[in-house]
Coordinates of C-alpha atoms in Angstrom, one line a residue:
Chain A
M1 CA -10.9 -17.7 0.5
V2 CA -9.4 -21.0 -0.9
A3 CA -6.8 -19.0 -2.7
G4 CA -6.1 -16.9 0.4
L5 CA -7.4 -13.6 -0.9
S6 CA -10.0 -13.1 1.8
T7 CA -10.5 -14.4 5.3
P8 CA -13.6 -16.6 6.0
D9 CA -16.2 -15.2 8.4
A10 CA -16.6 -18.7 9.8
G11 CA -15.1 -22.1 9.2
Q12 CA -11.8 -22.8 7.7
V13 CA -10.2 -23.9 4.4
L14 CA -8.3 -27.2 4.8
V15 CA -5.6 -28.3 2.3
D16 CA -4.6 -31.9 2.6
G17 CA -6.6 -32.0 5.8
A18 CA -5.0 -29.0 7.5
P19 CA -5.5 -25.3 7.5
L20 CA -3.0 -23.1 5.6
A21 CA -0.3 -21.7 7.9
G22 CA -0.2 -18.2 6.6
D23 CA 0.3 -16.5 3.2
A24 CA 3.6 -18.3 2.5
D25 CA 2.5 -21.8 3.2
P26 CA 4.1 -24.1 0.6
R27 CA 0.9 -26.0 0.2
K28 CA -0.5 -23.0 -1.7
R29 CA 1.5 -24.4 -4.6
T30 CA -1.2 -27.0 -5.0
I31 CA -3.7 -24.3 -5.8
G32 CA -3.8 -22.2 -8.9
L33 CA -6.0 -19.2 -9.5
V34 CA -7.3 -17.9 -12.9
P35 CA -8.7 -14.5 -12.0
Q36 CA -11.6 -13.0 -13.9
D37 CA -9.5 -10.0 -14.8
L38 CA -6.6 -10.4 -17.3
A39 CA -4.0 -10.4 -14.5
L40 CA -1.1 -9.8 -16.8
Y41 CA 1.5 -7.1 -17.4
D42 CA 0.7 -5.6 -20.8
E43 CA 4.1 -4.0 -21.2
L44 CA 6.0 -7.2 -20.7
T45 CA 6.2 -10.1 -23.1
A46 CA 4.4 -13.3 -22.5
L47 CA 7.7 -15.0 -21.5
E48 CA 8.5 -12.2 -19.0
N49 CA 5.0 -12.5 -17.5
L50 CA 5.4 -16.3 -17.2
R51 CA 8.9 -16.1 -15.8
F52 CA 7.7 -13.7 -13.1
F53 CA 4.6 -15.6 -12.1
G54 CA 6.5 -18.9 -12.1
S55 CA 9.2 -17.3 -9.8
L56 CA 6.4 -16.4 -7.3
Y57 CA 6.0 -20.2 -6.9
H58 CA 9.8 -20.6 -6.4
L59 CA 10.4 -22.1 -9.8
Q60 CA 13.8 -21.4 -11.1
A61 CA 16.2 -22.2 -14.0
R62 CA 15.4 -25.4 -15.9
A63 CA 12.2 -26.2 -14.0
L64 CA 10.9 -22.7 -14.8
R65 CA 11.8 -23.0 -18.5
E66 CA 10.1 -26.4 -18.8
S67 CA 7.0 -25.4 -17.1
I68 CA 6.7 -22.3 -19.2
D69 CA 7.2 -24.3 -22.4
S70 CA 4.6 -26.8 -21.3
A71 CA 2.1 -24.1 -20.4
L72 CA 2.6 -22.2 -23.7
E73 CA 2.2 -25.5 -25.6
L74 CA -1.0 -26.3 -23.8
V75 CA -2.6 -22.9 -24.6
G76 CA -1.3 -22.7 -28.1
L77 CA 0.9 -19.6 -27.7
K78 CA 4.2 -21.2 -28.6
G79 CA 6.0 -18.9 -31.0
R80 CA 4.3 -15.7 -29.7
E81 CA 6.0 -15.8 -26.3
R82 CA 8.4 -13.0 -27.1
D83 CA 5.6 -10.5 -28.1
R84 CA 4.4 -8.0 -25.7
V85 CA 1.1 -8.9 -24.2
K86 CA -0.4 -5.6 -25.3
T87 CA -0.1 -6.8 -28.9
Y88 CA -2.2 -9.9 -28.1
S89 CA -5.9 -10.3 -29.0
G90 CA -8.4 -10.7 -26.1
G91 CA -8.6 -14.5 -26.7
M92 CA -4.8 -14.8 -26.6
K93 CA -4.7 -12.8 -23.4
R94 CA -7.3 -15.2 -21.9
R95 CA -5.2 -18.2 -22.8
L96 CA -2.1 -16.6 -21.4
N97 CA -4.1 -15.8 -18.2
L98 CA -4.8 -19.5 -17.9
A99 CA -1.2 -20.5 -18.7
A100 CA 0.1 -18.2 -15.9
S101 CA -1.9 -20.3 -13.4
L102 CA -0.6 -23.6 -14.6
L103 CA 3.1 -23.1 -14.3
H104 CA 3.4 -24.7 -10.9
D105 CA 1.2 -27.6 -11.9
P106 CA -1.5 -27.1 -9.3
D107 CA -3.8 -30.0 -8.3
L108 CA -6.7 -27.6 -7.8
L109 CA -7.4 -24.9 -10.3
L110 CA -9.8 -22.0 -9.4
L111 CA -11.3 -20.4 -12.5
D112 CA -13.3 -17.2 -12.2
E113 CA -15.3 -16.8 -15.4
P114 CA -12.2 -17.4 -17.6
T115 CA -13.9 -17.0 -20.9
V116 CA -15.6 -13.6 -20.5
G117 CA -15.5 -11.6 -23.6
V118 CA -13.6 -14.0 -25.9
D119 CA -14.3 -15.2 -29.4
P120 CA -15.8 -18.7 -29.9
Q121 CA -12.6 -20.1 -31.2
S122 CA -10.6 -19.0 -28.1
R123 CA -13.4 -20.2 -25.8
N124 CA -13.3 -23.6 -27.5
A125 CA -9.5 -23.7 -27.2
I126 CA -9.7 -22.8 -23.5
F127 CA -12.3 -25.5 -23.0
E128 CA -10.1 -28.1 -24.7
N129 CA -7.3 -27.1 -22.4
L130 CA -9.5 -27.5 -19.3
E131 CA -10.8 -30.8 -20.5
L132 CA -7.3 -32.0 -20.9
L133 CA -6.4 -30.8 -17.4
K134 CA -9.4 -32.6 -16.1
R135 CA -8.3 -35.8 -17.8
R136 CA -4.9 -35.4 -16.1
G137 CA -6.7 -35.5 -12.8
K138 CA -6.8 -31.9 -11.9
A139 CA -9.7 -30.6 -9.8
L140 CA -11.3 -27.6 -11.4
V141 CA -13.6 -25.1 -9.6
Y142 CA -15.2 -23.1 -12.3
T143 CA -17.3 -20.0 -11.9
T144 CA -19.6 -19.1 -14.8
H145 CA -22.9 -17.6 -15.8
Y146 CA -22.9 -19.6 -19.1
M147 CA -24.9 -22.7 -18.5
E148 CA -23.6 -24.5 -21.6
E149 CA -20.1 -24.2 -20.2
A150 CA -21.2 -25.7 -16.9
E151 CA -23.0 -28.5 -18.7
R152 CA -20.0 -29.2 -20.8
L153 CA -17.4 -29.2 -18.1
A154 CA -18.9 -29.9 -14.7
D155 CA -19.2 -33.2 -12.8
R156 CA -20.8 -31.4 -10.0
L157 CA -22.7 -28.1 -10.0
V158 CA -23.3 -25.7 -7.2
V159 CA -25.9 -23.0 -7.8
I160 CA -25.4 -19.9 -5.7
D161 CA -27.9 -17.1 -5.5
H162 CA -27.5 -14.0 -3.4
G163 CA -24.7 -15.7 -1.6
A164 CA -26.6 -18.8 -0.7
V165 CA -26.4 -22.4 -2.1
V166 CA -29.7 -23.2 -3.8
G167 CA -28.6 -26.3 -5.7
D168 CA -25.8 -28.8 -5.3
D169 CA -25.7 -31.9 -7.5
T170 CA -24.7 -33.4 -10.9
V171 CA -26.2 -31.9 -14.0
E172 CA -28.6 -34.8 -14.3
G173 CA -29.4 -34.6 -10.6
L174 CA -30.3 -30.9 -10.8
K175 CA -32.4 -31.5 -13.9
R176 CA -34.4 -34.2 -12.1
L177 CA -34.7 -32.0 -9.1
A178 CA -36.2 -29.2 -11.1
G179 CA -38.8 -31.6 -12.6
P180 CA -40.3 -31.6 -16.1
S181 CA -40.7 -28.3 -18.0
G182 CA -44.1 -27.6 -19.5
D183 CA -42.8 -25.7 -22.5
G184 CA -40.1 -28.1 -23.7
P185 CA -37.0 -30.1 -22.8
V186 CA -35.4 -29.5 -19.4
T187 CA -32.1 -27.6 -19.8
L188 CA -29.6 -26.4 -17.3
E189 CA -30.8 -22.9 -18.1
T190 CA -34.4 -23.7 -17.2
V191 CA -33.2 -25.4 -14.0
F192 CA -31.2 -22.4 -13.1
L193 CA -34.1 -20.0 -13.7
A194 CA -36.4 -22.3 -11.7
M195 CA -34.0 -22.2 -8.8
T196 CA -33.1 -18.6 -8.8
G197 CA -36.2 -17.0 -10.2
R198 CA -36.7 -14.7 -13.2
S199 CA -36.3 -11.3 -11.5
L200 CA -33.4 -9.2 -12.8
R201 CA -30.2 -9.2 -10.9
D202 CA -28.1 -6.1 -10.0
Chain B
M1 CA 11.6 -15.6 3.6
S2 CA 12.6 -16.9 0.1
F3 CA 14.4 -14.4 -2.1
T4 CA 13.3 -15.9 -5.4
P5 CA 10.0 -14.1 -5.5
I6 CA 11.5 -10.9 -4.2
A7 CA 14.2 -11.0 -6.9
A8 CA 11.5 -11.7 -9.5
M9 CA 9.5 -8.8 -8.3
V10 CA 12.5 -6.4 -8.5
R11 CA 13.4 -7.6 -12.0
K12 CA 9.8 -7.2 -13.2
D13 CA 9.4 -3.7 -11.7
L14 CA 12.6 -2.6 -13.3
R15 CA 11.6 -3.9 -16.6
L16 CA 8.2 -2.2 -16.3
F17 CA 9.9 1.0 -15.3
F18 CA 12.3 1.1 -18.2
S19 CA 9.6 0.1 -20.7
D20 CA 7.6 3.2 -19.7
R21 CA 9.1 6.1 -21.6
R22 CA 7.1 8.7 -19.7
A23 CA 8.4 7.4 -16.3
V24 CA 12.0 7.3 -17.5
I25 CA 11.7 10.9 -18.8
M26 CA 10.1 12.1 -15.6
S27 CA 12.7 10.4 -13.4
F28 CA 15.9 11.2 -15.3
I29 CA 15.5 14.0 -17.9
V30 CA 12.9 16.4 -16.3
P31 CA 14.7 16.7 -12.9
I32 CA 18.0 17.5 -14.7
A33 CA 16.3 20.1 -16.9
I34 CA 14.5 21.8 -14.1
A35 CA 17.5 21.6 -11.7
S36 CA 19.7 23.1 -14.4
F37 CA 17.3 26.0 -14.8
F38 CA 17.0 26.7 -11.0
G39 CA 20.8 26.3 -10.7
S40 CA 21.4 28.9 -13.3
I41 CA 19.2 31.3 -11.4
F42 CA 20.7 30.6 -8.0
S43 CA 24.2 29.6 -8.9
G44 CA 25.7 32.8 -7.5
S45 CA 28.8 32.2 -9.7
G46 CA 29.1 36.0 -10.5
S47 CA 29.3 35.2 -14.1
T48 CA 25.9 36.6 -14.7
E49 CA 24.8 40.2 -14.0
R50 CA 22.5 40.5 -11.0
A51 CA 19.1 41.8 -11.9
K52 CA 18.5 45.4 -10.6
I53 CA 15.4 46.4 -8.7
R54 CA 13.3 48.7 -10.8
V55 CA 12.2 51.8 -8.9
V56 CA 10.3 54.9 -10.0
I57 CA 10.9 58.2 -8.2
V58 CA 8.7 61.2 -8.5
D59 CA 10.4 64.4 -7.3
E60 CA 7.8 67.0 -6.7
D61 CA 10.1 68.9 -4.4
Q62 CA 13.0 69.7 -6.8
S63 CA 15.1 70.8 -3.8
A64 CA 18.8 70.2 -3.3
I65 CA 17.9 67.4 -0.9
S66 CA 15.4 65.7 -3.2
T67 CA 17.6 65.9 -6.3
G68 CA 20.4 64.5 -4.1
I69 CA 18.2 61.5 -3.2
V70 CA 17.4 60.9 -6.8
A71 CA 21.0 61.2 -7.9
R72 CA 22.2 58.8 -5.3
A73 CA 19.5 56.3 -6.1
Q74 CA 20.4 56.5 -9.8
H75 CA 24.0 55.8 -9.0
D76 CA 23.1 52.8 -6.8
A77 CA 24.0 49.5 -8.4
T78 CA 21.0 47.9 -6.7
F79 CA 18.4 50.1 -8.5
Q80 CA 17.3 50.8 -12.0
V81 CA 15.7 54.2 -11.5
T82 CA 13.3 56.1 -13.8
T83 CA 11.6 59.4 -13.0
P84 CA 8.2 59.5 -14.6
P85 CA 5.3 61.7 -13.6
A86 CA 3.3 60.6 -10.5
E87 CA 0.4 58.9 -12.2
E88 CA 2.6 57.1 -14.6
A89 CA 4.8 56.0 -11.7
R90 CA 1.9 54.5 -9.8
A91 CA 0.6 52.8 -12.9
A92 CA 4.1 51.2 -13.4
V93 CA 4.1 49.7 -9.9
R94 CA 0.5 48.5 -10.4
R95 CA 1.4 46.8 -13.6
G96 CA 4.4 45.2 -12.1
D97 CA 6.8 47.1 -14.3
A98 CA 8.5 48.6 -11.2
S99 CA 8.9 47.0 -7.7
A100 CA 8.4 50.3 -5.9
G101 CA 7.7 53.9 -6.5
V102 CA 8.9 56.8 -4.2
L103 CA 7.0 60.1 -4.1
I104 CA 9.1 63.0 -2.7
P105 CA 6.4 65.6 -2.0
S106 CA 6.9 69.3 -2.4
G107 CA 8.6 70.9 0.7
F108 CA 10.2 67.6 1.6
G109 CA 13.8 68.9 1.6
H110 CA 13.2 71.9 3.8
A111 CA 11.1 69.9 6.3
A112 CA 13.6 67.0 6.3
G113 CA 16.5 69.5 7.0
R114 CA 14.7 71.0 10.0
A115 CA 13.6 67.6 11.3
F116 CA 17.2 66.4 11.1
F117 CA 18.1 68.1 14.4
T118 CA 14.8 68.4 16.1
S119 CA 12.8 65.4 14.8
A120 CA 9.8 67.7 14.9
G121 CA 7.5 67.9 11.8
R122 CA 9.1 65.0 10.0
P123 CA 8.0 65.0 6.3
Q124 CA 6.5 61.9 4.8
L125 CA 7.9 59.9 1.9
T126 CA 5.2 57.9 0.1
V127 CA 6.3 54.5 -1.2
W128 CA 4.1 52.6 -3.6
Y129 CA 5.0 48.9 -3.7
D130 CA 4.1 45.7 -5.4
P131 CA 2.8 43.4 -2.7
S132 CA 4.0 40.4 -4.5
R133 CA 7.6 41.6 -4.1
A134 CA 7.8 42.0 -0.4
M135 CA 11.4 40.9 -0.3
E136 CA 12.4 43.5 -2.8
M137 CA 10.5 46.1 -0.8
A138 CA 12.7 45.4 2.2
I139 CA 15.8 46.1 0.2
V140 CA 14.3 49.3 -1.3
R141 CA 13.5 50.5 2.3
G142 CA 17.0 49.9 3.5
V143 CA 18.8 51.5 0.5
L144 CA 16.4 54.4 0.4
T145 CA 17.1 55.2 4.1
Q146 CA 20.8 55.3 3.4
H147 CA 20.3 57.7 0.5
V148 CA 17.9 60.0 2.3
M149 CA 20.2 60.2 5.3
E150 CA 23.2 61.0 3.1
A151 CA 21.3 63.6 1.1
V152 CA 19.8 65.4 4.0
S153 CA 22.9 65.4 6.1
A154 CA 25.0 66.5 3.2
E155 CA 22.8 69.4 2.5
V156 CA 22.5 70.4 6.2
F157 CA 26.2 70.3 6.8
A158 CA 27.6 71.5 3.5
G159 CA 24.8 72.4 1.0
Q160 CA 23.7 75.8 -0.2
S161 CA 20.4 75.7 1.7
G162 CA 22.0 74.2 4.7
Q163 CA 23.3 77.5 6.1
A164 CA 19.9 79.0 6.1
L165 CA 18.5 75.9 7.8
L166 CA 21.3 76.1 10.4
D167 CA 20.7 79.7 11.0
E168 CA 17.0 79.1 11.4
T169 CA 17.6 76.2 13.7
L170 CA 20.1 78.1 15.8
G171 CA 17.5 80.8 16.3
Q172 CA 15.0 78.2 17.6
V173 CA 17.3 76.3 19.9
E174 CA 16.1 78.3 22.9
S175 CA 12.5 77.1 22.4
F176 CA 13.5 73.4 22.2
T177 CA 12.4 71.2 25.1
M178 CA 15.8 70.1 26.4
S179 CA 18.1 71.0 29.2
D180 CA 20.3 74.1 29.1
A181 CA 23.4 71.9 28.8
Q182 CA 21.9 70.0 25.9
K183 CA 20.9 73.3 24.2
Q184 CA 24.5 74.5 24.5
I185 CA 25.9 71.4 23.0
L186 CA 23.4 71.7 20.1
R187 CA 24.5 75.4 19.6
D188 CA 28.1 74.3 19.5
L189 CA 27.3 71.6 17.0
L190 CA 25.4 73.9 14.7
T191 CA 28.1 76.6 15.0
A192 CA 30.7 74.1 14.1
A193 CA 28.6 72.9 11.1
R194 CA 28.4 76.5 9.8
K195 CA 32.2 76.7 9.8
L196 CA 32.2 73.7 7.4
Y197 CA 30.6 75.8 4.6
G198 CA 33.7 77.9 4.4
T199 CA 36.0 74.9 4.1
N200 CA 33.8 73.2 1.5
A201 CA 33.5 76.3 -0.6
N202 CA 37.3 76.6 -0.7
A203 CA 37.9 72.9 -1.7
S204 CA 39.6 72.6 -5.1
G205 CA 41.0 69.9 -7.4
A206 CA 38.2 67.5 -6.6
T207 CA 36.3 65.4 -9.0
T208 CA 32.6 65.9 -9.7
D209 CA 31.7 63.1 -7.3
D210 CA 34.0 64.4 -4.6
R211 CA 32.6 67.9 -4.9
R212 CA 29.1 66.6 -4.2
P213 CA 28.4 67.1 -0.5
R214 CA 29.0 63.8 1.3
G215 CA 27.0 64.2 4.5
I216 CA 26.6 61.3 6.9
T217 CA 27.8 58.0 5.4
I218 CA 27.7 54.4 6.7
P219 CA 30.6 54.3 9.2
Y220 CA 31.8 50.8 8.1
T221 CA 32.4 48.6 5.1
V222 CA 31.5 45.0 4.8
L223 CA 33.8 42.1 3.8
E224 CA 31.5 39.4 2.6
E225 CA 33.0 35.9 3.0
P226 CA 30.8 33.0 1.8
Q227 CA 31.2 30.0 4.1
T228 CA 31.5 27.1 1.7
S229 CA 33.6 23.9 1.8
G230 CA 36.9 25.8 1.5
E231 CA 38.5 29.2 1.3
N232 CA 38.8 29.3 -2.5
R233 CA 35.7 27.3 -3.3
A234 CA 32.9 29.4 -4.7
Y235 CA 29.3 28.4 -3.8
N236 CA 27.9 26.3 -6.6
G237 CA 24.1 26.8 -6.7
Y238 CA 23.6 23.8 -8.9
A239 CA 24.5 21.6 -5.9
H240 CA 21.5 22.8 -4.0
S241 CA 19.1 22.9 -7.0
F242 CA 20.0 19.3 -8.0
A243 CA 19.4 18.2 -4.4
G244 CA 16.1 19.9 -4.3
M245 CA 14.8 18.9 -7.7
G246 CA 16.3 15.5 -7.3
I247 CA 14.3 14.9 -4.1
Q248 CA 11.2 16.3 -5.7
F249 CA 11.3 14.0 -8.7
L250 CA 12.3 11.1 -6.7
F251 CA 9.1 11.6 -4.8
F252 CA 7.2 11.8 -8.1
A253 CA 8.8 8.5 -9.2
M254 CA 7.6 6.9 -6.0
I255 CA 4.1 8.3 -6.5
D256 CA 4.2 6.2 -9.7
L257 CA 5.2 3.2 -7.6
G258 CA 2.3 3.7 -5.3
V259 CA -0.2 4.4 -8.0
G260 CA 1.2 1.4 -9.9
I261 CA 0.3 -0.9 -7.0
L262 CA -3.3 0.5 -7.1
I263 CA -3.4 -0.1 -10.9
E264 CA -2.1 -3.6 -10.4
R265 CA -4.9 -4.1 -7.9
E266 CA -7.5 -2.8 -10.3
R267 CA -6.3 -5.2 -13.0
G268 CA -6.5 -8.2 -10.7
L269 CA -2.8 -8.7 -10.5
W270 CA -2.7 -8.6 -6.7
K271 CA -5.2 -11.5 -6.7
R272 CA -2.5 -13.5 -8.5
L273 CA 0.3 -12.2 -6.3
R274 CA -1.7 -12.9 -3.1
S275 CA -2.7 -16.4 -4.2
A276 CA 1.0 -17.3 -4.6
P277 CA 2.9 -18.7 -1.5
V278 CA 4.6 -15.4 -0.8
S279 CA 4.3 -13.6 2.5
R280 CA 3.0 -10.0 2.8
L281 CA 6.4 -8.9 4.0
A282 CA 8.0 -10.4 0.9
L283 CA 5.5 -8.7 -1.4
L284 CA 6.2 -5.3 0.2
A285 CA 9.9 -6.0 0.4
G286 CA 10.0 -6.7 -3.4
K287 CA 8.3 -3.4 -4.0
S288 CA 10.6 -1.6 -1.6
F289 CA 13.8 -2.9 -3.2
S290 CA 12.7 -2.1 -6.7
G291 CA 11.4 1.4 -5.6
T292 CA 14.6 2.1 -3.7
I293 CA 16.7 1.1 -6.7
I294 CA 14.7 3.3 -9.1
A295 CA 14.8 6.2 -6.7
L296 CA 18.5 5.9 -6.1
M297 CA 19.2 5.7 -9.8
S298 CA 17.2 8.8 -10.4
L299 CA 19.1 10.7 -7.7
L300 CA 22.5 9.5 -8.7
V301 CA 22.0 10.1 -12.4
S302 CA 20.9 13.7 -11.7
F303 CA 24.0 14.3 -9.5
A304 CA 26.3 12.6 -12.0
F305 CA 25.0 15.0 -14.7
A306 CA 25.5 17.9 -12.3
I307 CA 29.1 16.7 -11.5
V308 CA 30.0 16.4 -15.2
V309 CA 28.3 19.4 -16.6
F310 CA 28.0 21.9 -13.8
K311 CA 31.2 20.9 -11.9
V312 CA 29.2 20.2 -8.7
R313 CA 31.6 18.4 -6.3
I314 CA 31.1 16.3 -3.2
H315 CA 33.4 18.3 -1.1
G316 CA 32.3 16.5 2.0
S317 CA 32.3 12.7 2.5
V318 CA 31.5 10.5 -0.4
P319 CA 30.4 7.6 1.8
G320 CA 28.2 10.2 3.6
F321 CA 26.7 11.4 0.3
L322 CA 25.9 7.8 -0.6
L323 CA 24.4 7.2 2.9
V324 CA 22.2 10.2 2.6
A325 CA 21.2 9.2 -1.0
V326 CA 20.3 5.6 0.0
S327 CA 18.3 6.9 3.0
C328 CA 16.5 9.4 0.7
A329 CA 15.6 6.6 -1.7
L330 CA 14.4 4.3 1.0
M331 CA 12.3 7.0 2.6
A332 CA 10.8 8.0 -0.8
C333 CA 10.1 4.4 -1.7
T334 CA 8.2 3.7 1.6
F335 CA 6.3 7.0 1.0
G336 CA 5.2 5.3 -2.3
L337 CA 4.0 2.2 -0.4
L338 CA 2.2 4.5 2.1
I339 CA 0.4 6.1 -0.9
A340 CA -0.6 2.6 -2.1
S341 CA -1.9 1.6 1.3
L342 CA -4.0 4.8 1.8
G343 CA -5.2 5.4 -1.7
R344 CA -8.3 4.0 -3.3
T345 CA -8.4 4.9 -7.0
P346 CA -5.2 5.6 -9.0
G347 CA -6.5 8.9 -10.4
A348 CA -7.5 10.5 -7.1
T349 CA -4.5 9.1 -5.3
R350 CA -2.1 10.6 -7.8
G351 CA -3.7 14.0 -7.4
V352 CA -3.6 14.0 -3.6
A353 CA -0.1 12.5 -3.5
S354 CA 1.3 15.1 -5.9
L355 CA -0.2 17.9 -3.8
A356 CA 1.4 16.3 -0.7
V357 CA 4.8 16.0 -2.5
L358 CA 4.7 19.6 -3.7
M359 CA 3.9 20.8 -0.2
M360 CA 6.7 18.6 1.3
V361 CA 9.4 19.8 -1.1
M362 CA 8.3 23.4 -0.8
L363 CA 8.5 23.2 3.0
G364 CA 11.8 21.3 2.7
G365 CA 13.4 24.3 1.0
A366 CA 13.8 22.7 -2.4
W367 CA 12.2 25.6 -4.2
V368 CA 12.9 28.7 -2.1
P369 CA 15.1 29.1 1.0
T370 CA 13.2 28.3 4.2
F371 CA 14.2 31.7 5.8
V372 CA 11.4 33.3 3.9
F373 CA 8.9 31.3 5.9
P374 CA 7.4 32.6 9.1
A375 CA 9.1 31.4 12.3
W376 CA 6.5 28.8 13.2
L377 CA 6.6 27.4 9.7
Q378 CA 10.4 27.1 9.9
R379 CA 10.1 25.2 13.1
F380 CA 7.5 22.9 11.5
T381 CA 9.8 21.9 8.7
V382 CA 11.7 19.5 11.0
V383 CA 8.8 17.1 10.5
V384 CA 9.2 17.3 6.7
P385 CA 11.5 14.5 5.4
A386 CA 12.4 16.5 2.3
R387 CA 14.1 19.1 4.5
W388 CA 16.4 16.5 6.0
A389 CA 17.1 15.1 2.5
V390 CA 18.0 18.5 1.1
D391 CA 20.1 19.4 4.2
G392 CA 22.0 16.1 4.1
L393 CA 22.8 16.4 0.4
D394 CA 23.8 20.1 0.8
A395 CA 26.1 19.1 3.7
M396 CA 27.9 16.5 1.6
T397 CA 28.2 18.7 -1.5
W398 CA 28.8 22.4 -1.3
R399 CA 29.0 22.7 2.5
G400 CA 31.8 20.1 2.4
L401 CA 31.0 18.7 5.9
G402 CA 32.2 15.3 7.0
L403 CA 30.6 11.9 7.4
Q404 CA 29.3 12.9 10.8
A405 CA 27.1 15.6 9.3
A406 CA 25.4 12.9 7.2
L407 CA 24.5 10.7 10.1
M408 CA 21.7 12.8 11.6
P409 CA 19.8 13.5 8.3
S410 CA 20.3 9.8 7.3
L411 CA 19.0 8.5 10.7
I412 CA 16.0 10.8 10.5
L413 CA 15.3 9.8 6.9
I414 CA 15.5 6.1 7.9
G415 CA 13.2 6.8 10.8
F416 CA 10.7 8.3 8.4
A417 CA 11.1 5.2 6.1
A418 CA 10.4 3.0 9.1
L419 CA 7.3 5.0 10.0
F420 CA 6.0 5.0 6.4
G421 CA 6.8 1.3 5.9
V422 CA 5.1 0.1 9.1
T423 CA 2.1 2.3 8.5
A424 CA 1.9 0.9 4.9
Y425 CA 2.1 -2.6 6.1
V426 CA -0.6 -2.2 8.7
R427 CA -2.9 -0.1 6.5
F428 CA -2.4 -2.1 3.3
R429 CA -5.6 -3.6 1.9
W430 CA -4.6 -7.3 1.9
E431 CA -8.0 -8.7 1.4
E432 CA -9.0 -8.9 -2.2

């Protein structure tokens, strides 16, 4: 909804205090989306992918080149930009997926499970990128099922179960809310299970 | 609407298209190969010998009339005649080795001669035919009628058994159910025919063919004038086959466009596209431009090949040809968008869309001429865009018609493009 992919049943999304005026509203440039899928063209090179996605945000010429360089530098793919994406490993694709969302330098980055299926090294690299963005003042909205990721990155956690918010606080606040654990130390995982139950999900 | 994202989408789609070897082969090489094949069949250039219709004739009569029929059929350039026994003849038709078989039963000649004047007791010719060759059967029927009429009349008026037939008929005239005046006329006719025997018997210095009794012949000859773009311009069948196949594969290329959009959606790419500050119209416009460019290239490359290799010429208006080609490309491209808007999964959509395209090009006359269709189906083809595309291209190439003849097909194709485009926009699944 924030990225404009679906229409809210109720309420509205405000950007800088006002709702978006349609799909082409220039304020959408303040929002970046990292989809869960590897939303890349395998047959094109990384450079061609980034040129295309940058152009969607009206970046041209020097501004486009600089933002591509910067994004490639950040995700550690400099030197491999002329290779076709289909020759990349899963981790490299994930990093390129992130880079494609950073070209227009968004203030708000929406990340939908961006580390699914990647090796530990790539996951760590992605996290270092995200922590750097966080330090640069970017707001990150990060969706994950990995509690250690949430614990490492999040200032504020929202636990959603079956479409309803069942917890909304800092990591420490949620741990306090869940109370002491009888079997051992309170972790975010035990908090999560306490809030959502132990029955298996579809 | 900013053109930067649109231009980027066009560049990206063209890069993707040319990086896909299968798509390039299907869009440029396959249509040329198939159109060349169809063109060589339907070229009508006269350089290749026309295939004869294989007919088997069983003559159980062995009379002068039946042997006359067989001889005439064997001399006919339309037929390739063999005369096997009856069972073998039937089996040949059943196997498809012959298009038709004719059984001339015993007594046919005598009965046919008598029925020539009175129409009473007409004998029966049995014709076995291959139901999958109905068009050939119509030709066989027509040519056979001519030969039977010639053979019977020749024998009646000039053959050896004719005099006996005439004498017999003359003796029966009184019993015929006709007026006295008519009976008298018939007597005069038969008496005059008897006199012919004497003159035929005395004929000398004639060739074998001339000595054969002629009988009734078709009382006219036909001057066939093909109406092409000019008096001395022969019909070039490649022009039509490249139009038909060009349109067919242009549609196939645009199925790829539509299915490509569905694949992009499956891979999450549309989430990225939709999250960018680009309007829905711009997204579809980008796809439309790239699709139209690819479709136009496919069509023009095919025709360029036909022009260079098969000497196809745009005898009509070149601007008219380009107008029809652009209209075709635009219509096919919006058809691709329509597929993307109505389809769910790439696999299923490709199957259904291919079926729709095959139906459309078949009804449009790209494979076989539309005159073989029933009348209601011929009327229905006006709602098939492929028909207007083929008609428009034919008009500008071998028919040699002017720009005005391009306007109607182009307007109709643009109308279809508008219909497909608006429907695609409305039905497109914008929510991710």
